[in-house]
CSV table of C-alpha atoms in Angstrom, one decimal:
chain,number,residue,atom,x,y,z
A,12,MET,CA,109.0,119.2,79.9
A,13,ASN,CA,109.4,123.0,80.1
A,14,TYR,CA,110.4,125.1,77.2
A,15,ILE,CA,111.4,128.7,77.5
A,16,TYR,CA,111.6,131.2,74.7
A,17,PRO,CA,112.0,135.0,74.7
A,18,ALA,CA,109.1,137.2,73.7
A,19,VAL,CA,108.9,140.9,73.0
A,20,PHE,CA,105.8,142.6,74.5
A,21,TYR,CA,105.0,145.9,72.6
A,22,PRO,CA,102.6,148.3,74.3
A,23,GLU,CA,99.9,149.6,72.0
A,24,ASP,CA,98.2,153.0,72.2
A,25,ASP,CA,94.9,151.5,73.3
A,26,GLY,CA,96.4,149.7,76.3
A,27,ARG,CA,96.8,146.3,74.6
A,28,TYR,CA,100.1,144.5,74.1
A,29,SER,CA,101.3,142.8,70.9
A,30,VAL,CA,103.7,139.9,71.5
A,31,ILE,CA,106.3,138.6,69.1
A,32,PHE,CA,108.5,135.5,69.5
A,33,PRO,CA,111.6,136.2,67.3
A,34,ASP,CA,112.9,132.6,67.6
A,35,LEU,CA,109.6,131.0,66.5
A,36,ASN,CA,109.2,132.4,63.0
A,37,ASP,CA,108.0,135.7,64.5
A,38,LEU,CA,105.0,134.0,66.0
A,39,ALA,CA,102.6,136.7,67.1
A,40,THR,CA,99.7,137.2,69.5
A,41,TYR,CA,98.3,140.0,71.7
A,42,GLY,CA,96.4,140.6,74.9
A,43,ASP,CA,94.1,143.2,76.3
A,44,ASN,CA,96.6,144.1,79.0
A,45,LEU,CA,100.0,142.9,80.1
A,46,ALA,CA,98.7,139.9,82.1
A,47,ASP,CA,96.4,138.9,79.3
A,48,ALA,CA,99.2,139.2,76.8
A,49,PHE,CA,101.4,137.0,78.9
A,50,ALA,CA,98.7,134.3,79.1
A,51,MET,CA,98.1,134.5,75.4
A,52,ALA,CA,101.9,134.3,74.8
A,53,GLN,CA,102.0,131.1,76.8
A,54,GLU,CA,99.1,129.7,74.8
A,55,ALA,CA,100.5,130.7,71.4
A,56,CYS,CA,103.9,129.4,72.3
A,57,GLY,CA,102.5,126.1,73.6
A,58,GLN,CA,100.4,125.6,70.5
A,59,TYR,CA,103.4,126.3,68.2
A,60,LEU,CA,105.8,124.0,70.1
A,61,PHE,CA,103.2,121.2,70.5
A,62,THR,CA,102.4,121.3,66.8
A,63,SER,CA,106.0,121.5,65.8
A,64,LEU,CA,107.0,118.5,67.9
A,65,ARG,CA,104.0,116.5,66.8
A,66,ASP,CA,104.9,117.2,63.1
A,67,GLY,CA,108.5,116.1,63.8
A,68,ASP,CA,110.1,119.5,63.4
A,69,VAL,CA,113.3,120.4,65.2
A,70,LEU,CA,112.7,123.3,67.7
A,71,PRO,CA,115.1,126.2,67.4
A,72,ALA,CA,117.4,127.0,70.3
A,73,PRO,CA,116.0,129.9,72.4
A,74,SER,CA,118.0,133.2,72.1
A,75,ALA,CA,119.6,134.6,75.2
A,76,LEU,CA,117.4,137.3,76.7
A,77,ASP,CA,120.0,140.0,76.3
A,78,THR,CA,120.4,139.3,72.6
A,79,VAL,CA,116.8,139.9,71.7
A,80,LYS,CA,116.2,143.1,69.7
A,81,LYS,CA,113.2,145.3,70.1
A,82,ASP,CA,112.0,148.0,67.8
A,83,ASP,CA,110.5,150.2,70.6
A,84,GLU,CA,112.2,151.4,73.7
A,85,ASN,CA,109.0,150.8,75.6
A,86,ALA,CA,108.8,147.2,74.7
A,87,ILE,CA,109.4,144.5,77.3
A,88,VAL,CA,111.5,141.5,76.6
A,89,ASN,CA,110.7,138.5,78.8
A,90,MET,CA,111.1,134.8,78.8
A,91,VAL,CA,107.9,132.7,78.4
A,92,CYS,CA,107.8,129.3,79.9
A,93,VAL,CA,105.5,126.5,78.6
A,94,ASN,CA,105.1,123.1,80.2
A,95,LEU,CA,104.4,120.9,77.1
A,96,ASP,CA,103.4,117.9,79.2
A,97,GLU,CA,100.5,120.0,80.7
A,98,TYR,CA,99.7,121.5,77.4
A,99,ALA,CA,99.5,118.0,75.7
A,100,ARG,CA,97.3,116.7,78.5
A,101,ALA,CA,94.9,119.6,78.0
A,102,TYR,CA,94.9,119.8,74.1
A,103,ASP,CA,96.0,116.5,72.7
A,104,ASP,CA,93.4,115.2,70.2
A,105,LYS,CA,93.9,111.5,71.0
A,106,ALA,CA,90.7,109.6,71.6
A,107,VAL,CA,89.6,109.0,75.2
A,108,LYS,CA,87.3,106.0,75.9
A,109,LYS,CA,84.0,106.9,77.7
A,110,THR,CA,81.2,104.6,78.7
A,111,LEU,CA,77.6,105.6,78.3
A,112,SER,CA,74.2,104.0,78.9
A,113,ILE,CA,71.2,104.4,76.6
A,114,PRO,CA,67.8,102.6,76.5
A,115,ALA,CA,67.9,99.2,74.7
A,116,TRP,CA,65.2,100.4,72.1
A,117,LEU,CA,67.5,103.4,71.2
A,118,ASN,CA,70.5,101.1,70.8
A,119,THR,CA,68.6,98.8,68.5
A,120,ALA,CA,67.3,101.7,66.4
A,121,CYS,CA,70.7,103.3,66.1
A,122,GLU,CA,72.4,100.0,65.2
A,123,ASN,CA,69.7,99.4,62.5
A,124,LEU,CA,70.6,102.8,61.0
A,125,GLY,CA,74.4,102.3,61.3
A,126,ILE,CA,74.8,105.4,63.5
A,127,ASN,CA,78.3,105.9,64.8
A,128,TYR,CA,77.9,106.6,68.5
A,129,SER,CA,81.3,108.3,68.9
A,130,LYS,CA,80.7,110.7,66.1
A,131,VAL,CA,77.2,111.6,67.3
A,132,LEU,CA,78.4,112.2,70.8
A,133,LYS,CA,81.5,114.2,69.7
A,134,ASP,CA,79.3,116.4,67.5
A,135,ALA,CA,76.8,116.9,70.2
A,136,LEU,CA,79.4,117.8,72.8
A,137,ILE,CA,81.1,120.3,70.4
A,138,ALA,CA,77.7,121.9,69.7
A,139,LYS,CA,77.0,122.1,73.4
A,140,LEU,CA,80.4,123.8,74.1
A,141,GLN,CA,79.7,126.3,71.3
A,142,ILE,CA,76.3,127.2,72.9
A,143,HIS,CA,78.1,127.9,76.2
A,144,SER,CA,80.9,130.0,74.7
């Protein structure tokens, strides 16, 4: 499902843009340029909406674009669209079953020590991702 909220993009002196969502408790983010700021705005909005819905919060109605106030005449007011179905598929933390194969001797040793395969694999994959970031 698509959700659309207005955001105010404020140009900064260094070429970056700050972004504020007035309808979402002044949710804020920024980007290195306008394109990056727009991508970061979608990400921040998606995270906010996804978390709010997961927690059972009621989402506010989006303001009409022409009613959004900006503090700077150079600011840009634009709607930001987030597809929460796509966001949930990418970021939901529900478990996904995977099958793996290990040598029998390793399986026996791990079982004897009560090692949790899911935890070890998850921790190793997170560590691997951090190395490549």
